[in-house]
Tab-separated table of N, CA and C in Angstrom:
chain	number	residue	atom	x	y	z
A	1	MET	N	9.809	-14.507	-19.907
A	1	MET	CA	9.462	-13.117	-20.119
A	1	MET	C	8.612	-13.044	-21.394
A	2	ASN	N	7.457	-12.433	-21.300
A	2	ASN	CA	6.601	-12.233	-22.464
A	2	ASN	C	7.032	-10.925	-23.129
A	3	LEU	N	7.837	-11.034	-24.166
A	3	LEU	CA	8.441	-9.857	-24.792
A	3	LEU	C	7.414	-8.909	-25.395
A	4	GLN	N	6.317	-9.449	-25.947
A	4	GLN	CA	5.293	-8.593	-26.546
A	4	GLN	C	4.553	-7.769	-25.497
A	5	LYS	N	4.504	-8.242	-24.270
A	5	LYS	CA	3.880	-7.474	-23.190
A	5	LYS	C	4.899	-6.607	-22.454
A	6	PHE	N	6.182	-6.950	-22.576
A	6	PHE	CA	7.245	-6.202	-21.907
A	6	PHE	C	7.514	-4.877	-22.621
A	7	VAL	N	7.721	-4.920	-23.938
A	7	VAL	CA	7.995	-3.709	-24.715
A	7	VAL	C	7.171	-3.762	-25.998
A	8	TYR	N	6.407	-2.696	-26.219
A	8	TYR	CA	5.580	-2.599	-27.414
A	8	TYR	C	5.404	-1.132	-27.748
A	9	PHE	N	4.802	-0.817	-28.881
A	9	PHE	CA	4.666	0.585	-29.266
A	9	PHE	C	3.319	0.869	-29.903
A	10	GLN	N	3.029	2.165	-29.939
A	10	GLN	CA	1.869	2.696	-30.649
A	10	GLN	C	2.429	3.581	-31.753
A	11	SER	N	1.955	3.398	-32.963
A	11	SER	CA	2.478	4.147	-34.118
A	11	SER	C	2.287	5.646	-33.974
A	12	ALA	N	3.139	6.364	-34.658
A	12	ALA	CA	3.074	7.823	-34.669
A	12	ALA	C	1.799	8.301	-35.349
A	13	THR	N	1.390	9.497	-34.977
A	13	THR	CA	0.289	10.177	-35.652
A	13	THR	C	0.872	11.448	-36.264
A	14	GLU	N	0.053	12.212	-36.913
A	14	GLU	CA	0.548	13.469	-37.490
A	14	GLU	C	0.991	14.433	-36.396
A	15	ASN	N	0.365	14.353	-35.207
A	15	ASN	CA	0.673	15.281	-34.123
A	15	ASN	C	1.702	14.768	-33.118
A	16	ASN	N	1.899	13.467	-33.046
A	16	ASN	CA	2.786	12.895	-32.032
A	16	ASN	C	3.653	11.782	-32.609
A	17	PRO	N	4.882	11.666	-32.110
A	17	PRO	CA	5.735	10.562	-32.550
A	17	PRO	C	5.249	9.242	-31.957
A	18	SER	N	5.865	8.159	-32.358
A	18	SER	CA	5.521	6.844	-31.807
A	18	SER	C	5.723	6.834	-30.300
A	19	GLN	N	4.907	6.026	-29.628
A	19	GLN	CA	4.963	5.883	-28.177
A	19	GLN	C	5.440	4.470	-27.862
A	20	ILE	N	6.509	4.357	-27.095
A	20	ILE	CA	7.059	3.055	-26.719
A	20	ILE	C	6.696	2.805	-25.268
A	21	PHE	N	6.156	1.625	-24.991
A	21	PHE	CA	5.715	1.266	-23.655
A	21	PHE	C	6.574	0.131	-23.112
A	22	ILE	N	7.050	0.313	-21.894
A	22	ILE	CA	7.822	-0.722	-21.208
A	22	ILE	C	7.089	-1.038	-19.910
A	23	ASN	N	6.671	-2.276	-19.778
A	23	ASN	CA	5.956	-2.710	-18.588
A	23	ASN	C	6.932	-3.500	-17.715
A	24	ALA	N	7.430	-2.869	-16.672
A	24	ALA	CA	8.446	-3.489	-15.812
A	24	ALA	C	7.952	-4.782	-15.167
A	25	ALA	N	6.645	-4.952	-15.025
A	25	ALA	CA	6.106	-6.181	-14.430
A	25	ALA	C	6.400	-7.400	-15.298
A	26	GLU	N	6.621	-7.187	-16.595
A	26	GLU	CA	6.910	-8.298	-17.509
A	26	GLU	C	8.403	-8.607	-17.595
A	27	SER	N	9.220	-7.800	-16.951
A	27	SER	CA	10.668	-8.037	-16.961
A	27	SER	C	11.030	-8.993	-15.830
A	28	LYS	N	11.490	-10.148	-16.205
A	28	LYS	CA	11.876	-11.159	-15.222
A	28	LYS	C	13.360	-11.439	-15.348
A	29	LYS	N	13.973	-11.876	-14.270
A	29	LYS	CA	15.385	-12.231	-14.318
A	29	LYS	C	15.579	-13.407	-15.261
A	30	GLU	N	16.534	-13.257	-16.154
A	30	GLU	CA	16.819	-14.265	-17.166
A	30	GLU	C	18.315	-14.570	-17.155
A	31	LYS	N	18.676	-15.731	-17.670
A	31	LYS	CA	20.095	-16.059	-17.812
A	31	LYS	C	20.675	-15.406	-19.056
A	32	ASP	N	19.860	-15.283	-20.100
A	32	ASP	CA	20.311	-14.725	-21.369
A	32	ASP	C	19.313	-13.656	-21.811
A	33	TYR	N	19.782	-12.427	-21.889
A	33	TYR	CA	18.916	-11.314	-22.280
A	33	TYR	C	18.996	-10.995	-23.771
A	34	THR	N	19.695	-11.810	-24.537
A	34	THR	CA	19.827	-11.548	-25.966
A	34	THR	C	18.467	-11.458	-26.664
A	35	PRO	N	17.534	-12.397	-26.441
A	35	PRO	CA	16.217	-12.260	-27.097
A	35	PRO	C	15.492	-10.973	-26.678
A	36	ALA	N	15.597	-10.602	-25.417
A	36	ALA	CA	14.931	-9.377	-24.944
A	36	ALA	C	15.541	-8.143	-25.597
A	37	MET	N	16.860	-8.066	-25.630
A	37	MET	CA	17.519	-6.905	-26.238
A	37	MET	C	17.212	-6.838	-27.735
A	38	THR	N	17.205	-7.972	-28.404
A	38	THR	CA	16.887	-8.009	-29.837
A	38	THR	C	15.468	-7.489	-30.071
A	39	HIS	N	14.526	-7.952	-29.263
A	39	HIS	CA	13.127	-7.506	-29.385
A	39	HIS	C	13.025	-6.002	-29.141
A	40	ILE	N	13.660	-5.525	-28.101
A	40	ILE	CA	13.574	-4.104	-27.740
A	40	ILE	C	14.145	-3.225	-28.845
A	41	ILE	N	15.297	-3.593	-29.356
A	41	ILE	CA	15.915	-2.801	-30.424
A	41	ILE	C	15.037	-2.818	-31.672
A	42	LYS	N	14.443	-3.962	-31.983
A	42	LYS	CA	13.542	-4.059	-33.135
A	42	LYS	C	12.314	-3.170	-32.946
A	43	VAL	N	11.723	-3.201	-31.754
A	43	VAL	CA	10.540	-2.374	-31.468
A	43	VAL	C	10.882	-0.891	-31.599
A	44	ILE	N	11.990	-0.478	-31.015
A	44	ILE	CA	12.343	0.945	-31.047
A	44	ILE	C	12.705	1.385	-32.460
A	45	THR	N	13.428	0.556	-33.189
A	45	THR	CA	13.777	0.893	-34.573
A	45	THR	C	12.517	1.042	-35.425
A	46	THR	N	11.586	0.113	-35.283
A	46	THR	CA	10.330	0.172	-36.034
A	46	THR	C	9.530	1.417	-35.641
A	47	ALA	N	9.454	1.683	-34.343
A	47	ALA	CA	8.722	2.861	-33.868
A	47	ALA	C	9.340	4.150	-34.417
A	48	LEU	N	10.665	4.220	-34.427
A	48	LEU	CA	11.341	5.409	-34.944
A	48	LEU	C	11.089	5.571	-36.448
A	49	LEU	N	11.171	4.491	-37.193
A	49	LEU	CA	10.902	4.570	-38.636
A	49	LEU	C	9.474	5.038	-38.915
A	50	LEU	N	8.517	4.544	-38.125
A	50	LEU	CA	7.126	4.983	-38.297
A	50	LEU	C	6.958	6.447	-37.904
A	51	SER	N	7.682	6.886	-36.887
A	51	SER	CA	7.664	8.309	-36.516
A	51	SER	C	8.181	9.155	-37.671
A	52	GLN	N	9.287	8.722	-38.256
A	52	GLN	CA	9.894	9.481	-39.353
A	52	GLN	C	8.966	9.551	-40.557
A	53	GLN	N	8.189	8.505	-40.796
A	53	GLN	CA	7.223	8.529	-41.898
A	53	GLN	C	6.144	9.577	-41.677
A	54	LYS	N	5.876	9.921	-40.418
A	54	LYS	CA	4.872	10.944	-40.089
A	54	LYS	C	5.510	12.315	-39.840
A	55	GLY	N	6.813	12.440	-40.132
A	55	GLY	CA	7.469	13.739	-40.004
A	55	GLY	C	8.109	14.008	-38.651
A	56	HIS	N	8.233	13.000	-37.807
A	56	HIS	CA	8.877	13.152	-36.498
A	56	HIS	C	10.203	12.401	-36.536
A	57	ASP	N	11.178	12.908	-35.825
A	57	ASP	CA	12.477	12.219	-35.772
A	57	ASP	C	12.776	11.764	-34.348
A	58	ASN	N	11.718	11.393	-33.622
A	58	ASN	CA	11.900	10.993	-32.234
A	58	ASN	C	10.750	10.087	-31.785
A	59	PHE	N	10.771	9.740	-30.510
A	59	PHE	CA	9.735	8.901	-29.912
A	59	PHE	C	9.663	9.218	-28.429
A	60	ASP	N	8.572	8.804	-27.802
A	60	ASP	CA	8.401	8.916	-26.353
A	60	ASP	C	8.485	7.519	-25.766
A	61	VAL	N	8.997	7.432	-24.541
A	61	VAL	CA	9.051	6.159	-23.830
A	61	VAL	C	8.226	6.295	-22.552
A	62	HIS	N	7.401	5.290	-22.281
A	62	HIS	CA	6.593	5.224	-21.062
A	62	HIS	C	7.021	3.973	-20.307
A	63	LEU	N	7.650	4.159	-19.161
A	63	LEU	CA	8.098	3.038	-18.321
A	63	LEU	C	7.175	2.951	-17.114
A	64	ASN	N	6.448	1.852	-17.025
A	64	ASN	CA	5.477	1.673	-15.950
A	64	ASN	C	5.988	0.652	-14.930
A	65	PHE	N	5.939	1.046	-13.660
A	65	PHE	CA	6.279	0.148	-12.555
A	65	PHE	C	5.006	-0.181	-11.780
A	66	PRO	N	4.309	-1.269	-12.108
A	66	PRO	CA	3.138	-1.668	-11.319
A	66	PRO	C	3.572	-2.043	-9.902
A	67	PRO	N	2.638	-2.088	-8.958
A	67	PRO	CA	3.000	-2.320	-7.551
A	67	PRO	C	3.666	-3.667	-7.292
A	68	GLU	N	3.445	-4.660	-8.163
A	68	GLU	CA	4.042	-5.974	-7.909
A	68	GLU	C	5.527	-6.040	-8.268
A	69	VAL	N	6.072	-4.983	-8.869
A	69	VAL	CA	7.486	-4.971	-9.240
A	69	VAL	C	8.336	-4.672	-8.013
A	70	ASN	N	9.330	-5.519	-7.786
A	70	ASN	CA	10.271	-5.295	-6.687
A	70	ASN	C	11.640	-5.814	-7.093
A	71	LYS	N	12.625	-5.597	-6.230
A	71	LYS	CA	13.998	-6.009	-6.551
A	71	LYS	C	14.134	-7.514	-6.750
A	72	LYS	N	13.243	-8.280	-6.163
A	72	LYS	CA	13.340	-9.736	-6.287
A	72	LYS	C	12.957	-10.233	-7.669
A	73	ASN	N	12.011	-9.548	-8.324
A	73	ASN	CA	11.566	-10.045	-9.630
A	73	ASN	C	12.001	-9.167	-10.809
A	74	LEU	N	12.800	-8.146	-10.551
A	74	LEU	CA	13.288	-7.279	-11.612
A	74	LEU	C	14.805	-7.239	-11.543
A	75	ASP	N	15.443	-7.431	-12.653
A	75	ASP	CA	16.899	-7.390	-12.704
A	75	ASP	C	17.332	-5.935	-12.907
A	76	VAL	N	17.775	-5.302	-11.842
A	76	VAL	CA	18.164	-3.892	-11.875
A	76	VAL	C	19.334	-3.690	-12.849
A	77	ARG	N	20.276	-4.623	-12.877
A	77	ARG	CA	21.413	-4.493	-13.796
A	77	ARG	C	20.954	-4.517	-15.251
A	78	PHE	N	19.969	-5.370	-15.543
A	78	PHE	CA	19.447	-5.415	-16.911
A	78	PHE	C	18.780	-4.094	-17.265
A	79	MET	N	17.972	-3.534	-16.350
A	79	MET	CA	17.304	-2.264	-16.619
A	79	MET	C	18.335	-1.159	-16.854
A	80	PHE	N	19.410	-1.163	-16.076
A	80	PHE	CA	20.479	-0.184	-16.275
A	80	PHE	C	21.123	-0.393	-17.648
A	81	HIS	N	21.476	-1.634	-17.964
A	81	HIS	CA	22.113	-1.944	-19.250
A	81	HIS	C	21.199	-1.562	-20.410
A	82	LEU	N	19.927	-1.866	-20.282
A	82	LEU	CA	18.948	-1.515	-21.305
A	82	LEU	C	18.922	-0.006	-21.523
A	83	SER	N	18.815	0.757	-20.455
A	83	SER	CA	18.767	2.223	-20.559
A	83	SER	C	20.037	2.770	-21.200
A	84	LYS	N	21.169	2.279	-20.753
A	84	LYS	CA	22.453	2.738	-21.288
A	84	LYS	C	22.566	2.410	-22.779
A	85	THR	N	22.192	1.208	-23.168
A	85	THR	CA	22.261	0.791	-24.564
A	85	THR	C	21.369	1.657	-25.440
A	86	LEU	N	20.157	1.919	-24.980
A	86	LEU	CA	19.227	2.715	-25.778
A	86	LEU	C	19.702	4.148	-25.936
A	87	LEU	N	20.285	4.700	-24.880
A	87	LEU	CA	20.808	6.067	-24.971
A	87	LEU	C	21.963	6.138	-25.971
A	88	GLN	N	22.757	5.085	-26.036
A	88	GLN	CA	23.882	5.056	-26.978
A	88	GLN	C	23.436	4.776	-28.405
A	89	MET	N	22.465	3.883	-28.579
A	89	MET	CA	22.028	3.497	-29.924
A	89	MET	C	21.103	4.516	-30.580
A	90	PHE	N	20.343	5.242	-29.774
A	90	PHE	CA	19.361	6.180	-30.309
A	90	PHE	C	19.576	7.579	-29.716
A	91	PRO	N	20.772	8.150	-29.892
A	91	PRO	CA	21.029	9.466	-29.305
A	91	PRO	C	20.122	10.530	-29.929
A	92	ASN	N	19.641	11.407	-29.111
A	92	ASN	CA	18.805	12.531	-29.536
A	92	ASN	C	17.494	12.125	-30.196
A	93	LYS	N	17.053	10.901	-30.014
A	93	LYS	CA	15.774	10.459	-30.591
A	93	LYS	C	14.661	10.442	-29.556
A	94	LEU	N	15.019	10.559	-28.293
A	94	LEU	CA	14.033	10.548	-27.220
A	94	LEU	C	13.420	11.941	-27.078
A	95	ARG	N	12.092	12.010	-27.194
A	95	ARG	CA	11.407	13.282	-26.958
A	95	ARG	C	11.106	13.427	-25.476
A	96	PHE	N	10.427	12.435	-24.896
A	96	PHE	CA	10.159	12.407	-23.462
A	96	PHE	C	10.263	10.984	-22.959
A	97	TRP	N	10.681	10.830	-21.720
A	97	TRP	CA	10.745	9.536	-21.042
A	97	TRP	C	9.898	9.669	-19.789
A	98	TYR	N	8.717	9.080	-19.795
A	98	TYR	CA	7.802	9.118	-18.666
A	98	TYR	C	8.028	7.866	-17.813
A	99	ILE	N	8.224	8.074	-16.537
A	99	ILE	CA	8.433	6.961	-15.605
A	99	ILE	C	7.306	7.025	-14.584
A	100	TYR	N	6.461	5.994	-14.593
A	100	TYR	CA	5.270	5.970	-13.756
A	100	TYR	C	5.512	5.160	-12.486
A	101	ASN	N	5.283	5.799	-11.350
A	101	ASN	CA	5.337	5.166	-10.029
A	101	ASN	C	6.598	4.343	-9.792
A	102	PRO	N	7.755	4.985	-9.903
A	102	PRO	CA	8.996	4.232	-9.689
A	102	PRO	C	9.116	3.761	-8.241
A	103	PRO	N	9.528	2.518	-8.057
A	103	PRO	CA	9.731	2.011	-6.697
A	103	PRO	C	11.011	2.594	-6.092
A	104	ARG	N	11.209	2.354	-4.828
A	104	ARG	CA	12.380	2.910	-4.138
A	104	ARG	C	13.689	2.563	-4.824
A	105	PHE	N	13.820	1.349	-5.297
A	105	PHE	CA	15.091	0.943	-5.878
A	105	PHE	C	15.388	1.630	-7.211
A	106	PHE	N	14.409	2.333	-7.792
A	106	PHE	CA	14.676	3.061	-9.027
A	106	PHE	C	15.763	4.109	-8.812
A	107	LYS	N	15.871	4.616	-7.595
A	107	LYS	CA	16.922	5.606	-7.315
A	107	LYS	C	18.305	5.030	-7.589
A	108	ILE	N	18.478	3.730	-7.393
A	108	ILE	CA	19.762	3.091	-7.688
A	108	ILE	C	20.044	3.186	-9.191
A	109	ILE	N	19.049	2.867	-9.994
A	109	ILE	CA	19.209	2.935	-11.447
A	109	ILE	C	19.502	4.374	-11.870
A	110	TRP	N	18.701	5.305	-11.366
A	110	TRP	CA	18.853	6.696	-11.772
A	110	TRP	C	20.202	7.258	-11.320
A	111	THR	N	20.642	6.946	-10.115
A	111	THR	CA	21.927	7.441	-9.619
A	111	THR	C	23.067	6.968	-10.521
A	112	THR	N	22.953	5.758	-11.042
A	112	THR	CA	23.980	5.218	-11.929
A	112	THR	C	23.893	5.838	-13.319
A	113	LEU	N	22.687	6.091	-13.814
A	113	LEU	CA	22.511	6.657	-15.151
A	113	LEU	C	22.762	8.166	-15.206
A	114	LYS	N	22.483	8.851	-14.134
A	114	LYS	CA	22.506	10.317	-14.125
A	114	LYS	C	23.819	10.912	-14.654
A	115	PRO	N	24.987	10.395	-14.273
A	115	PRO	CA	26.223	10.990	-14.803
A	115	PRO	C	26.370	10.888	-16.328
A	116	MET	N	25.674	9.949	-16.951
A	116	MET	CA	25.752	9.786	-18.410
A	116	MET	C	24.770	10.697	-19.143
A	117	CYS	N	23.908	11.387	-18.407
A	117	CYS	CA	22.861	12.193	-19.016
A	117	CYS	C	23.231	13.669	-18.990
A	118	ASP	N	23.104	14.314	-20.143
A	118	ASP	CA	23.340	15.749	-20.176
A	118	ASP	C	22.082	16.469	-19.673
A	119	LYS	N	22.206	17.780	-19.518
A	119	LYS	CA	21.102	18.571	-18.973
A	119	LYS	C	19.843	18.452	-19.837
A	120	GLU	N	20.018	18.433	-21.159
A	120	GLU	CA	18.873	18.327	-22.069
A	120	GLU	C	18.124	17.018	-21.871
A	121	LEU	N	18.855	15.929	-21.728
A	121	LEU	CA	18.211	14.627	-21.516
A	121	LEU	C	17.484	14.600	-20.174
A	122	LYS	N	18.098	15.126	-19.135
A	122	LYS	CA	17.457	15.145	-17.816
A	122	LYS	C	16.126	15.901	-17.860
A	123	GLN	N	16.044	16.931	-18.698
A	123	GLN	CA	14.797	17.690	-18.802
A	123	GLN	C	13.705	16.899	-19.521
A	124	LYS	N	14.067	15.859	-20.257
A	124	LYS	CA	13.098	15.039	-20.971
A	124	LYS	C	12.478	13.966	-20.086
A	125	VAL	N	13.095	13.698	-18.949
A	125	VAL	CA	12.617	12.642	-18.056
A	125	VAL	C	11.554	13.220	-17.126
A	126	LYS	N	10.393	12.574	-17.115
A	126	LYS	CA	9.270	13.014	-16.277
A	126	LYS	C	8.885	11.865	-15.353
A	127	ILE	N	8.984	12.100	-14.059
A	127	ILE	CA	8.578	11.111	-13.067
A	127	ILE	C	7.118	11.386	-12.718
A	128	ILE	N	6.287	10.376	-12.845
A	128	ILE	CA	4.864	10.538	-12.548
A	128	ILE	C	4.509	9.558	-11.444
A	129	LYS	N	4.161	10.123	-10.302
A	129	LYS	CA	3.826	9.335	-9.113
A	129	LYS	C	2.425	9.758	-8.684
A	130	GLY	N	1.486	8.855	-8.807
A	130	GLY	CA	0.099	9.245	-8.529
A	130	GLY	C	-0.319	10.294	-9.550
A	131	GLN	N	-0.751	11.447	-9.112
A	131	GLN	CA	-1.149	12.530	-10.015
A	131	GLN	C	-0.036	13.563	-10.205
A	132	GLU	N	1.113	13.372	-9.533
A	132	GLU	CA	2.203	14.333	-9.634
A	132	GLU	C	3.039	14.090	-10.871
A	133	ASN	N	3.509	15.157	-11.468
A	133	ASN	CA	4.446	15.100	-12.580
A	133	ASN	C	5.629	15.954	-12.158
A	134	ILE	N	6.760	15.317	-11.889
A	134	ILE	CA	7.915	16.053	-11.384
A	134	ILE	C	9.138	15.768	-12.245
A	135	GLY	N	10.091	16.659	-12.184
A	135	GLY	CA	11.341	16.449	-12.896
A	135	GLY	C	12.230	15.494	-12.123
A	136	VAL	N	13.261	14.996	-12.790
A	136	VAL	CA	14.124	14.003	-12.145
A	136	VAL	C	14.921	14.574	-10.990
A	137	ASP	N	15.302	15.847	-11.048
A	137	ASP	CA	16.065	16.408	-9.940
A	137	ASP	C	15.221	16.499	-8.673
A	138	GLU	N	13.965	16.908	-8.824
A	138	GLU	CA	13.075	16.948	-7.658
A	138	GLU	C	12.842	15.536	-7.129
A	139	PHE	N	12.674	14.598	-8.017
A	139	PHE	CA	12.495	13.199	-7.615
A	139	PHE	C	13.705	12.723	-6.830
A	140	ASN	N	14.856	12.948	-7.366
A	140	ASN	CA	16.081	12.436	-6.775
A	140	ASN	C	16.350	13.065	-5.414
A	141	ASP	N	16.022	14.344	-5.262
A	141	ASP	CA	16.385	15.055	-4.039
A	141	ASP	C	15.304	15.050	-2.965
A	142	ASN	N	14.044	15.101	-3.360
A	142	ASN	CA	13.004	15.398	-2.382
A	142	ASN	C	11.898	14.380	-2.232
A	143	ILE	N	11.782	13.430	-3.111
A	143	ILE	CA	10.623	12.548	-3.095
A	143	ILE	C	10.932	11.255	-2.362
A	144	ASN	N	10.076	10.910	-1.429
A	144	ASN	CA	10.149	9.616	-0.761
A	144	ASN	C	9.147	8.715	-1.455
A	145	ILE	N	9.654	7.768	-2.205
A	145	ILE	CA	8.777	6.930	-3.013
A	145	ILE	C	8.069	5.910	-2.141
A	146	ASP	N	6.765	5.830	-2.303
A	146	ASP	CA	5.957	4.854	-1.584
A	146	ASP	C	5.548	3.769	-2.564
A	147	GLU	N	6.042	2.542	-2.366
A	147	GLU	CA	5.785	1.454	-3.298
A	147	GLU	C	4.311	1.023	-3.296
A	148	SER	N	3.524	1.452	-2.342
A	148	SER	CA	2.141	0.973	-2.266
A	148	SER	C	1.237	1.684	-3.264
A	149	GLU	N	1.644	2.855	-3.779
A	149	GLU	CA	0.809	3.558	-4.744
A	149	GLU	C	0.981	2.927	-6.119
A	150	ASN	N	-0.036	3.018	-6.948
A	150	ASN	CA	0.084	2.466	-8.283
A	150	ASN	C	-0.677	3.290	-9.291
A	151	MET	N	-0.579	2.890	-10.529
A	151	MET	CA	-1.342	3.540	-11.578
A	151	MET	C	-1.960	2.464	-12.450
A	152	ASN	N	-2.878	2.847	-13.281
A	152	ASN	CA	-3.503	1.880	-14.174
A	152	ASN	C	-2.506	1.354	-15.181
A	153	GLN	N	-2.738	0.127	-15.624
A	153	GLN	CA	-1.901	-0.454	-16.661
A	153	GLN	C	-2.095	0.337	-17.944
A	154	PHE	N	-1.149	0.265	-18.833
A	154	PHE	CA	-1.235	0.970	-20.115
A	154	PHE	C	-2.436	0.501	-20.892
């Protein structure tokens, strides 16, 4: 797993907090996720500190699912564990969580995470499929995800 391509950030500006990018295509099944978790926590901590230096106390997360991502090359349990850990370690620091072109199996992750999310957090999650920007409830209830659509890389 190339950690620098998997999770990275863009520093905050005066108008916006730091932007954290997660490229699901770089997430590969591993025997030991300790280096990945260490890298991710370091990236988010650094991004948050840089946001705070610019007067923001939060950050945005952009999770991209390129078309080559599927259940065979992505560890769904790791993605769930990662999401759960970040929500616990950085409570109330997420401004928005953008999820681009989630594949069908993302519903498994979301169904498991949803009970841990309060209404405020659910409103911060934006599913972006093609040109659509929808909330998580509409995604969960009404959207049939087509894995063939994609978006440009970050």
